[in-house]
XYZ file of C-alpha atoms in Angstrom:
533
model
C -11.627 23.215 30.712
C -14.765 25.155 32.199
C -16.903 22.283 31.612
C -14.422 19.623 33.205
C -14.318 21.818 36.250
C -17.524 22.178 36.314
C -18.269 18.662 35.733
C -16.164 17.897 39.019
C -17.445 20.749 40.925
C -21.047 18.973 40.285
C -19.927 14.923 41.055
C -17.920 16.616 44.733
C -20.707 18.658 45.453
C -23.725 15.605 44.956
C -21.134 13.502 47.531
C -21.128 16.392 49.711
C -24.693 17.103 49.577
C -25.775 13.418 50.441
C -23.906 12.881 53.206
C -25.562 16.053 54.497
C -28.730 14.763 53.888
C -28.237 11.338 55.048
C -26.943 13.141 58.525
C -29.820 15.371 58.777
C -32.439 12.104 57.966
C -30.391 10.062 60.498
C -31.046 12.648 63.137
C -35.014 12.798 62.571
C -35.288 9.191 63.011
C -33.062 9.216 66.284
C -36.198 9.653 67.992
C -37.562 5.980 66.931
C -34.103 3.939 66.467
C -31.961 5.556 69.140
C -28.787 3.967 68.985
C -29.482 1.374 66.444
C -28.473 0.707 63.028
C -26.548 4.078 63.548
C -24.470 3.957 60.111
C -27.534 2.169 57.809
C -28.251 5.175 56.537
C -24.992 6.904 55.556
C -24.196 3.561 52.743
C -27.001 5.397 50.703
C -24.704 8.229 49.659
C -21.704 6.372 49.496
C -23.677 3.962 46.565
C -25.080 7.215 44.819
C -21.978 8.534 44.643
C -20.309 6.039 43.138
C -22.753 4.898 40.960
C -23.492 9.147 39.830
C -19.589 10.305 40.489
C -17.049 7.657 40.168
C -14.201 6.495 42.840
C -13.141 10.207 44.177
C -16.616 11.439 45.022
C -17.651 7.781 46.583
C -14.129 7.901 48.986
C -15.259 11.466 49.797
C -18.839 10.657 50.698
C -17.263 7.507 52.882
C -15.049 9.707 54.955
C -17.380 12.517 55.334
C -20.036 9.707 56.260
C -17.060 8.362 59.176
C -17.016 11.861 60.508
C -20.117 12.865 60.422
C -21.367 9.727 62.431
C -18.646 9.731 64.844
C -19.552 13.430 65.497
C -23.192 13.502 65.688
C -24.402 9.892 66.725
C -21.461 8.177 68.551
C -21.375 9.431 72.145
C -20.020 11.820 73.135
C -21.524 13.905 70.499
C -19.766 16.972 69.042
C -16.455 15.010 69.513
C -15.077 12.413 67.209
C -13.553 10.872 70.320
C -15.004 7.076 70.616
C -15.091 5.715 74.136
C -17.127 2.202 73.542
C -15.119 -0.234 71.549
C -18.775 -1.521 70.128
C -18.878 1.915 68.751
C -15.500 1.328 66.840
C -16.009 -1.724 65.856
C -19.803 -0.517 64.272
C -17.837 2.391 62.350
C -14.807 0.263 61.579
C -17.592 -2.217 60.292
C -19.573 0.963 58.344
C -16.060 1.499 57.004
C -14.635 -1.338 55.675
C -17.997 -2.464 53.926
C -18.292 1.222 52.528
C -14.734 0.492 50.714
C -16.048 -2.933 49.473
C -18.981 -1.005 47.932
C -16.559 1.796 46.572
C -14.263 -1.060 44.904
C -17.085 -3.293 43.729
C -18.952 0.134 41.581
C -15.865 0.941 40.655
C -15.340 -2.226 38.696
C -18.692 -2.403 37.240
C -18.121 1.092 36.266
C -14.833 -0.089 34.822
C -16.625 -2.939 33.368
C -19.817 -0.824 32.001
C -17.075 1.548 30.201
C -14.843 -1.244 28.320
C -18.308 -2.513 27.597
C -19.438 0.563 25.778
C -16.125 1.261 24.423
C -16.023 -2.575 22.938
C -19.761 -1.501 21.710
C -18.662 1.335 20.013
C -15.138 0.050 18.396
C -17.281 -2.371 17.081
C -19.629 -0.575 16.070
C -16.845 1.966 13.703
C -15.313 -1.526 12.613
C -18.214 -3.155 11.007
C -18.712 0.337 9.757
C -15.630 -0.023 8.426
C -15.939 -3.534 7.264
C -18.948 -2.351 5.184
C -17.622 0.790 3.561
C -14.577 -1.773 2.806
C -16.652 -4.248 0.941
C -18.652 -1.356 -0.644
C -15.470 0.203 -1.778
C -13.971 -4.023 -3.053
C -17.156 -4.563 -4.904
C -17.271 -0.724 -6.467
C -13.317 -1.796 -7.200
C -14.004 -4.963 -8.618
C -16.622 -3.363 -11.278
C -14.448 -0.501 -12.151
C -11.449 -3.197 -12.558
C -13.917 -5.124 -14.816
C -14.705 -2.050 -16.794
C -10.805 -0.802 -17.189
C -10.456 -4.238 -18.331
C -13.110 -4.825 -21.019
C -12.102 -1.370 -22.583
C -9.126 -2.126 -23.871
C -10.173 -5.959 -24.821
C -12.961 -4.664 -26.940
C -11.005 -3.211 -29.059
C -8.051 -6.423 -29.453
C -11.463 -8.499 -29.765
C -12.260 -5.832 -32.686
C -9.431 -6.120 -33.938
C -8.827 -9.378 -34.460
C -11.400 -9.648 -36.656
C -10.477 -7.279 -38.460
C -6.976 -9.121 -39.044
C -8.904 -11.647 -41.939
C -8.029 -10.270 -44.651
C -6.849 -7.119 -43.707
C -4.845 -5.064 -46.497
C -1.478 -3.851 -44.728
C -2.073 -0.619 -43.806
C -5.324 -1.611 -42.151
C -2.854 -4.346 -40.325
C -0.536 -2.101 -39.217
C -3.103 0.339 -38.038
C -4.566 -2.731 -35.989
C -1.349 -4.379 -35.091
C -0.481 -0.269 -32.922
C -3.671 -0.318 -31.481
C -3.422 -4.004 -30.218
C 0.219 -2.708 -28.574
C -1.081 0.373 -26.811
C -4.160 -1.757 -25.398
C -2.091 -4.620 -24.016
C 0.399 -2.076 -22.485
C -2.008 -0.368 -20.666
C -3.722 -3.743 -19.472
C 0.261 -4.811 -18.493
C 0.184 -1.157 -16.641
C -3.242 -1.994 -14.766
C -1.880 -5.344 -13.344
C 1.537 -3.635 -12.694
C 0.134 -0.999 -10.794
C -2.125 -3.642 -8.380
C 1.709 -5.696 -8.307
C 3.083 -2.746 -6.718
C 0.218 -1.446 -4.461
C -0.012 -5.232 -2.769
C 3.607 -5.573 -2.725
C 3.484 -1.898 -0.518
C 0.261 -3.201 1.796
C 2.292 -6.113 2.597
C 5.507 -4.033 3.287
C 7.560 -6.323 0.604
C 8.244 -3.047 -1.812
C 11.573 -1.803 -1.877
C 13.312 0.958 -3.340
C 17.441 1.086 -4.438
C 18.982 4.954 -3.541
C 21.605 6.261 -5.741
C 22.521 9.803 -6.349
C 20.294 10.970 -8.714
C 19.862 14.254 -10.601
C 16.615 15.856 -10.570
C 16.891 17.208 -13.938
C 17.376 13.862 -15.591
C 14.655 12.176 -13.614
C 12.295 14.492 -15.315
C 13.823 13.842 -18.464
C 13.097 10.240 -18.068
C 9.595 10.874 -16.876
C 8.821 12.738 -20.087
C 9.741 10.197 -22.237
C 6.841 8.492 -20.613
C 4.659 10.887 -20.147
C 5.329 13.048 -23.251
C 3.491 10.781 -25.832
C 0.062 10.490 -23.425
C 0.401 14.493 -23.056
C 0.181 14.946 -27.179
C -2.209 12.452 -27.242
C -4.715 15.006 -25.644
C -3.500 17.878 -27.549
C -2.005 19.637 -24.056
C 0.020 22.446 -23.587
C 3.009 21.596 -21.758
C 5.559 24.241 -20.103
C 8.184 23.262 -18.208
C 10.597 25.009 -15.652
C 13.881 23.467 -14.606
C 16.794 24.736 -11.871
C 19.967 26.282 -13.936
C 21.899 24.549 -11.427
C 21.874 20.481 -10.634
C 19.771 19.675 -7.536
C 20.824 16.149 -5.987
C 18.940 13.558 -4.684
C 19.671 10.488 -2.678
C 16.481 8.422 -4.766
C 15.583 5.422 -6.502
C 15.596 6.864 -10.468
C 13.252 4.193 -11.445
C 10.967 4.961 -8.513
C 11.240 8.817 -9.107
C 10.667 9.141 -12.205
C 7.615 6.848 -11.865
C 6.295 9.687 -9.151
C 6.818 12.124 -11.836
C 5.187 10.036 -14.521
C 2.163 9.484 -12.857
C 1.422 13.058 -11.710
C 1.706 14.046 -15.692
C -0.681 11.100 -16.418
C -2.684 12.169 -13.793
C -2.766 15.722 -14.897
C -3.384 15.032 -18.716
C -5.759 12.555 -18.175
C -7.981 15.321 -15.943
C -7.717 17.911 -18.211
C -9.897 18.668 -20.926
C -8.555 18.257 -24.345
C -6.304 21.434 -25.525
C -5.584 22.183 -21.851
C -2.759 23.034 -20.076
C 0.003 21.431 -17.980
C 3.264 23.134 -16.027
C 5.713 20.726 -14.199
C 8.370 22.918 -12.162
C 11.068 22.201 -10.511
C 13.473 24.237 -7.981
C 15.524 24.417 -5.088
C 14.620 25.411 -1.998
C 16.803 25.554 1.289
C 17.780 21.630 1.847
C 14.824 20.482 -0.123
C 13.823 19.773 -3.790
C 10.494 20.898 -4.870
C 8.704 19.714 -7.499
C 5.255 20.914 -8.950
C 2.398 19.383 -11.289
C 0.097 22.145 -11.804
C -3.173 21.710 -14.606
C -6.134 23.817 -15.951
C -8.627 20.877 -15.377
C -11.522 19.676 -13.908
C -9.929 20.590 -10.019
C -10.639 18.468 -7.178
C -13.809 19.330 -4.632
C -12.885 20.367 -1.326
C -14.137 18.381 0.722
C -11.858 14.820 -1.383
C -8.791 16.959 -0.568
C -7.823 15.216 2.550
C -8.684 11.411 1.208
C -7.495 12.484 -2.492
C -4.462 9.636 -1.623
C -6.191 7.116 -0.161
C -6.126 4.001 -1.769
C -8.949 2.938 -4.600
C -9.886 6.653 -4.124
C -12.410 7.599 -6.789
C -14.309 11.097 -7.311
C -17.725 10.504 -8.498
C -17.565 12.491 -11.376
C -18.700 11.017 -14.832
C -15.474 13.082 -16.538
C -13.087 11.051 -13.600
C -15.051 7.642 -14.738
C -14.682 8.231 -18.225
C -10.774 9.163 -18.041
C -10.807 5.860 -16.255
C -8.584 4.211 -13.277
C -8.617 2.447 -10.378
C -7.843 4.627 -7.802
C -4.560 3.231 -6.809
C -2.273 6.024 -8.953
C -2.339 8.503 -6.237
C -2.216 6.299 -3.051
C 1.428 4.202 -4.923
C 2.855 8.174 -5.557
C 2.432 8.798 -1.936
C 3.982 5.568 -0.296
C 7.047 6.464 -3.106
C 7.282 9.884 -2.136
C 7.365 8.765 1.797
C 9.566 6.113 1.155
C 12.250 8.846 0.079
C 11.931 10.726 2.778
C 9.448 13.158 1.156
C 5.810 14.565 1.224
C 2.961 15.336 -1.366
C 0.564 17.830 -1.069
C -2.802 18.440 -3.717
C -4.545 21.996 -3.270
C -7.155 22.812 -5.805
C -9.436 26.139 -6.078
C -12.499 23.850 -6.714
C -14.026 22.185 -9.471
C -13.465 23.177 -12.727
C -10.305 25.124 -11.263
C -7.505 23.312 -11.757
C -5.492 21.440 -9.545
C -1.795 21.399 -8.499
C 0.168 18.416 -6.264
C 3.527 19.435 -4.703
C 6.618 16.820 -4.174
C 9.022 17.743 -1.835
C 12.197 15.521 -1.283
C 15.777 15.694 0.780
C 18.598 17.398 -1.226
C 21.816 15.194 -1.124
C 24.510 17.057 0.648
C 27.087 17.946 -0.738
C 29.699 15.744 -0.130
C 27.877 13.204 -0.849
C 27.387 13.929 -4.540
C 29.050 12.258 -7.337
C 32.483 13.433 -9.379
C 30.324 11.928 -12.352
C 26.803 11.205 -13.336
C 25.803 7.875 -12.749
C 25.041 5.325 -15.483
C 21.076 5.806 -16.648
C 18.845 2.824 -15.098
C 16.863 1.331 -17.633
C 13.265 2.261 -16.881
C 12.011 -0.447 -19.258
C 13.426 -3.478 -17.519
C 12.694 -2.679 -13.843
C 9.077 -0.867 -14.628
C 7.171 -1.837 -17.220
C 7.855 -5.495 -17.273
C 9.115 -5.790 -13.591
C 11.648 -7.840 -15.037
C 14.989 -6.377 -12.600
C 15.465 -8.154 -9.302
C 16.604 -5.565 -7.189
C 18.249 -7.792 -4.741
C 20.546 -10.110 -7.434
C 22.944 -7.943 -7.878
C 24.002 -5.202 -10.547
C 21.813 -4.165 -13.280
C 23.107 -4.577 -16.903
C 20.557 -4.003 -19.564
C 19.958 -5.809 -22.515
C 20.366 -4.644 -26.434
C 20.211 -6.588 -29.131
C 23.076 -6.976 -30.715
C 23.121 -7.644 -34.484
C 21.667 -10.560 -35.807
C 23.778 -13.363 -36.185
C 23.245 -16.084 -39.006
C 23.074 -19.240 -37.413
C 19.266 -19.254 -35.228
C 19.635 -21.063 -31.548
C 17.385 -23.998 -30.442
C 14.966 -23.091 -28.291
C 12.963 -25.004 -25.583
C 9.843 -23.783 -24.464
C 7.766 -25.002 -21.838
C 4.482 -24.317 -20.699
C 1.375 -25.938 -19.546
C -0.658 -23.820 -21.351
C -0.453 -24.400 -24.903
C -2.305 -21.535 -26.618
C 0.884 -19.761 -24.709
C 3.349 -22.315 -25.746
C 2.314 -21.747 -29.390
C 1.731 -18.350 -29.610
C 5.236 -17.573 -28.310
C 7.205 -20.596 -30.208
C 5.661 -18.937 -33.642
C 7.201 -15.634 -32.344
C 10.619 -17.293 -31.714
C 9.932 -19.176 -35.144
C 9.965 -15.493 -36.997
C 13.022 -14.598 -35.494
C 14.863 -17.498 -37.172
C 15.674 -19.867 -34.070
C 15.004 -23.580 -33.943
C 11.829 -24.067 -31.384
C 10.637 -27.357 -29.671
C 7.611 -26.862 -27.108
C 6.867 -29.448 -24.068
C 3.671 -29.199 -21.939
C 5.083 -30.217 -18.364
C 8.228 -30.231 -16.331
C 9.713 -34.044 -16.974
C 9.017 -33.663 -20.443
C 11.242 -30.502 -20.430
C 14.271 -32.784 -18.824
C 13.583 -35.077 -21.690
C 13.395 -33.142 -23.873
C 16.422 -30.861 -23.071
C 18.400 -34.473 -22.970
C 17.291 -35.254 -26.900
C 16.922 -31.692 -28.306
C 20.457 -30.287 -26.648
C 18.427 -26.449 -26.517
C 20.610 -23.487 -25.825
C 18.055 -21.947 -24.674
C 15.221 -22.916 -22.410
C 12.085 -20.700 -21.857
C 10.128 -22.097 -18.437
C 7.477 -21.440 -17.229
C 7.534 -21.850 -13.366
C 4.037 -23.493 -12.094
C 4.272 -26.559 -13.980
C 2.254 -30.059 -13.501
C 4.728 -33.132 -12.579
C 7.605 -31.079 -11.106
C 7.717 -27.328 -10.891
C 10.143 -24.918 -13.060
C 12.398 -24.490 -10.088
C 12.864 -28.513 -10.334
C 13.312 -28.336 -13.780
C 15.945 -25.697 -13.813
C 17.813 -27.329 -10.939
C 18.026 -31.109 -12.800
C 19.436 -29.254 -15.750
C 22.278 -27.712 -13.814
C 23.224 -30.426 -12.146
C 24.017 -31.875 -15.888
C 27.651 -30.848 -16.793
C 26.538 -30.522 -20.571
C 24.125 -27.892 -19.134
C 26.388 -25.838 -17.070
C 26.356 -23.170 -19.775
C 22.463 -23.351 -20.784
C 20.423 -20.034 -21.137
C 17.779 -20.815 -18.489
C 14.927 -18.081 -18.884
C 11.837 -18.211 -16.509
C 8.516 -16.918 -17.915
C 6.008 -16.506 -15.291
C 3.357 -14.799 -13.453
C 4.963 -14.825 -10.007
C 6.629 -11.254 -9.256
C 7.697 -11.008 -5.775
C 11.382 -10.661 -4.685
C 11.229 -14.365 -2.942
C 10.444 -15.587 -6.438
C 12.889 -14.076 -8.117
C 15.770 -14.993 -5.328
C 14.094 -18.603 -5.703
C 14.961 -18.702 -9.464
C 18.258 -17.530 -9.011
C 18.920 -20.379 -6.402
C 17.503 -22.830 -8.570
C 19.617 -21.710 -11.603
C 17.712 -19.219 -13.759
C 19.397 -16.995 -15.449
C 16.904 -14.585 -15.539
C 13.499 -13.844 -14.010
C 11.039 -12.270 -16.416
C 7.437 -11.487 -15.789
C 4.851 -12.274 -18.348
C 3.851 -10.637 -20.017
C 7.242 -10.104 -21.398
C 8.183 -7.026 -23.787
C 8.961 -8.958 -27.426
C 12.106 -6.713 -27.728
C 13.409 -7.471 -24.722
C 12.703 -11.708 -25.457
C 14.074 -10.944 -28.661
C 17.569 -9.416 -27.200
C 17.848 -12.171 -24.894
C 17.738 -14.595 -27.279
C 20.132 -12.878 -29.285
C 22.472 -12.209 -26.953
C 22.771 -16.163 -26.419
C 24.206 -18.098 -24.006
C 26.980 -17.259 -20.914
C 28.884 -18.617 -18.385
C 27.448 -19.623 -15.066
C 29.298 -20.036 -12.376
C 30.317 -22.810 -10.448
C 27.246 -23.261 -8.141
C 24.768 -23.680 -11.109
C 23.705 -20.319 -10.148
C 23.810 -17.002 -12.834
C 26.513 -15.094 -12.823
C 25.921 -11.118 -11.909
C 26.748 -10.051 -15.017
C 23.472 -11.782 -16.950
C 20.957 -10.639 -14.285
C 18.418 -7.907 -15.674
């Protein structure tokens, strides 16, 4: 405040000072110009002033400049009375060309300013732009590196399949499952993080308990935990505490703040997750004993492909997208998250608060459990098709179905047609998408496996051909593919899929499909609502 007075105090003051000066000079030199160019002079302080002090002190050093030559130089002097109209029309003329100057500065101080502010946003953005590519091409190696770990060991493995006795092959055959799920987690994760930079991620409220959420989060969590040999205590309200959340969603906050907190920890360490009640808000805490967080990453510690150089953080791995997804959830519930940490080597601690549900709007009875298989770790539920059912296999019937698969790429056709093969179905495999109509025509499947980007015509074609077909109407239509957003998921449900599953699929959750067998469609061609995931 001082120094903005002050600044103004100094830009007045250099106005008044000038025009002063420019009176006193004008007076010296009366002597040799008498009465002409009587005003010449007083421009100078007007154009200093607003080239030093902007438009106020340039209008002040015009008018004083008006008065002071109508005082002093225009007879009568000592009166600012003007008798001679050449005399007016001199100052009028001093006047109107001192606004002209005032105006013109004015702009090219307006213009000088955008100027250096363009200058300097441009500056910060290709400061930006290169921190950005620094941070994609530091991302793209660490995405190479959390890739080839868990591929070297499947390429290990593999190898070690020839000839393998069978507990050495079942030894193999659990590593090869853990390793593929976490490379299914890695792409998952980057499916959601795009889908929330594009604003395309959405969540489905329900009442949910807060108890149970953690429940479900453990399940998860709970087997990564004991793999590190952790301690984990946990502290739950007596009392229910309601929440108007997505349980999927939630418990996936949950789950990756225990991840987060195992992984971080040094083996044998410690982990508390507490919950309570407090006021109108839930309150949830992840609290660990390990390596801590430096002070000065606390306030980007959720920004996206956040990393802390640390060589225990790179060996733990990630890709610095864990963090940034929990906050956009959290947010997207009406919620924050907070991390404090005492330092390195201290521990850290990240803090979830959420809305309670009010009390009316609770529920008589607790609401059927989502399955956090379908609409997580495959990203098999389309949230917008209607209501969930999940899918368990029901016993295993005698008589096998024929089976249809078709996909372009045939070590995938194969691979998959020798796992329907073991489960005791009939399997024919086509390459493109009017061999599938063919083939559908000959082979009569009651089940077809599609893939969706095929050559000739696409999977959507396909699918739509087939119900068109009254010997079709009742068809299991199943699209395998690597296209995840909502859009393609409402697009296969247009076409006629009865279900939208994204590769790579769980075997289990293939396997119950096929089981399960075909159902009704309705009259559109479209699925029913009761076979959507």
């Amino acid at each position: 405040m001082a120094r903005t007075i002050g600044s103004l105090l100094v830009r007045y003051g250099t106005a008044v000072l000038g025009v002063a000066l420019a009176t006193w000079l004008r007076a010296l030199l009366t002597p040799l110009l008498h009465e002409r160019i009587l005003f010449g002079i007083f421009y100078l302080p007007v154009i200093f002033s607003a080239w030093y002090g902007g438009l106020g002190p340039s209008i002040l050093a015009l008018a004083l400049g008006t008065v002071s030559a109508a005082n002093y130089l225009v007879p009568p002097h000592g009166s600012l009375a003007i008798t001679a109209p050449n005399d007016l029309i001199s100052l009028s003329i001093y006047f109107l060309v001192g606004i002209a100057i005032v105006v013109l500065t004015e702009s090219l101080r307006t213009a000088r300013r955008r100027a250096e502010a363009v200058a300097l946003e441009n500056t910060r953005l290709s400061e930006e732009l290169r921190a950005a590519d620094r941070r994609k091409d530091e991302f793209l190696a660490l995405l190479g590196h959390e890739l080839r770990n868990p591929l070297a060991p499947i390429r290990s493995a593999l190898h070690l399949l020839d000839g393998a006795d069978p507990e050495t092959t079942q030894s193999v055959r659990g590593m090869m499952q853990r390793q593929v799920q976490h490379i299914v987690r890695l792409v998952d994760d980057l499916l959601d993080i795009s889908r929330v930079r594009q604003g395309k991620f959405t969540i489905e409220k329900q009442p949910v308990e807060l108890g149970a959420a953690v429940r479900q989060a453990l399940e998860t969590s709970g087997p990564v935990i004991d793999s590190y040999g952790h301690e984990l205590a946990i502290s739950l309200p007596d009392e229910s505490v309601w929440l108007q959340a997505d349980p999927v969603r939630l418990a996936q906050v949950i789950t990756n703040l225990l991840n987060n907190a195992a992984k971080y920890t040094n083996r044998g360490g410690r982990i508390w997750l507490a919950a309570r009640r407090e006021h109108d808000q839930a309150l949830l805490s992840v609290r660990d004993s390990g390596i801590g967080i430096p002070a000065h990453l606390l306030p980007r510690l959720f920004d996206l492909f956040m990393q802390v150089d640390d060589r225990h953080e790179r060996s733990q791995g990630g890709l610095g997208i864990g963090l940034a997804l929990v906050r956009r959830l959290v947010e997207m519930h009406g919620g924050t998250i907070t991390a404090a940490s005492a330092g390195e080597g201290q521990g850290s601690e990240f803090t979830v608060r959420l809305p309670v549900l009010a009390e009316t709007a609770r529920p008589q009875s607790p609401p059927q459990p989502t399955q956090f298989s379908d609409r997580l770790d495959g990203r098999n539920a389309h949230p917008a098709a209607g209501p969930r059912s999940a899918v368990h296999p029901p016993a295993r019937t005698s008589a096998g179905r024929r089976v249809l698969i078709v996909d372009d790429r045939e070590d995938a056709a194969n691979t998959l047609a020798m796992l329907v093969r073991a489960w005791k179905h009939d399997v024919r495999v086509v390459h493109d998408g009017l061999a599938a109509v063919e083939a559908s025509e000959s082979y009569r499947p009651d089940v077809v496996l599609l893939d969706i980007g095929l050559p000739g015509i696409s999977g959507y074609d396909v699918a739509r051909q087939l119900r068109l077909r009254p010997h079709f109407k009742s068809i299991l239509l199943v699209a395998l593919t690597g296209f995840t957003e909502d859009e393609d998921r409402k697009r296969s449900y247009e076409a006629g899929f009865d279900h939208h599953l994204v590769k790579p699929v769980a075997p289990e959750r293939l396997e119950a499909l096929l089981a399960a067998g075909p159902v009704a469609t309705n009259e559109g061609g479209q699925a029913a609502a009761s076979r959507m995931p």
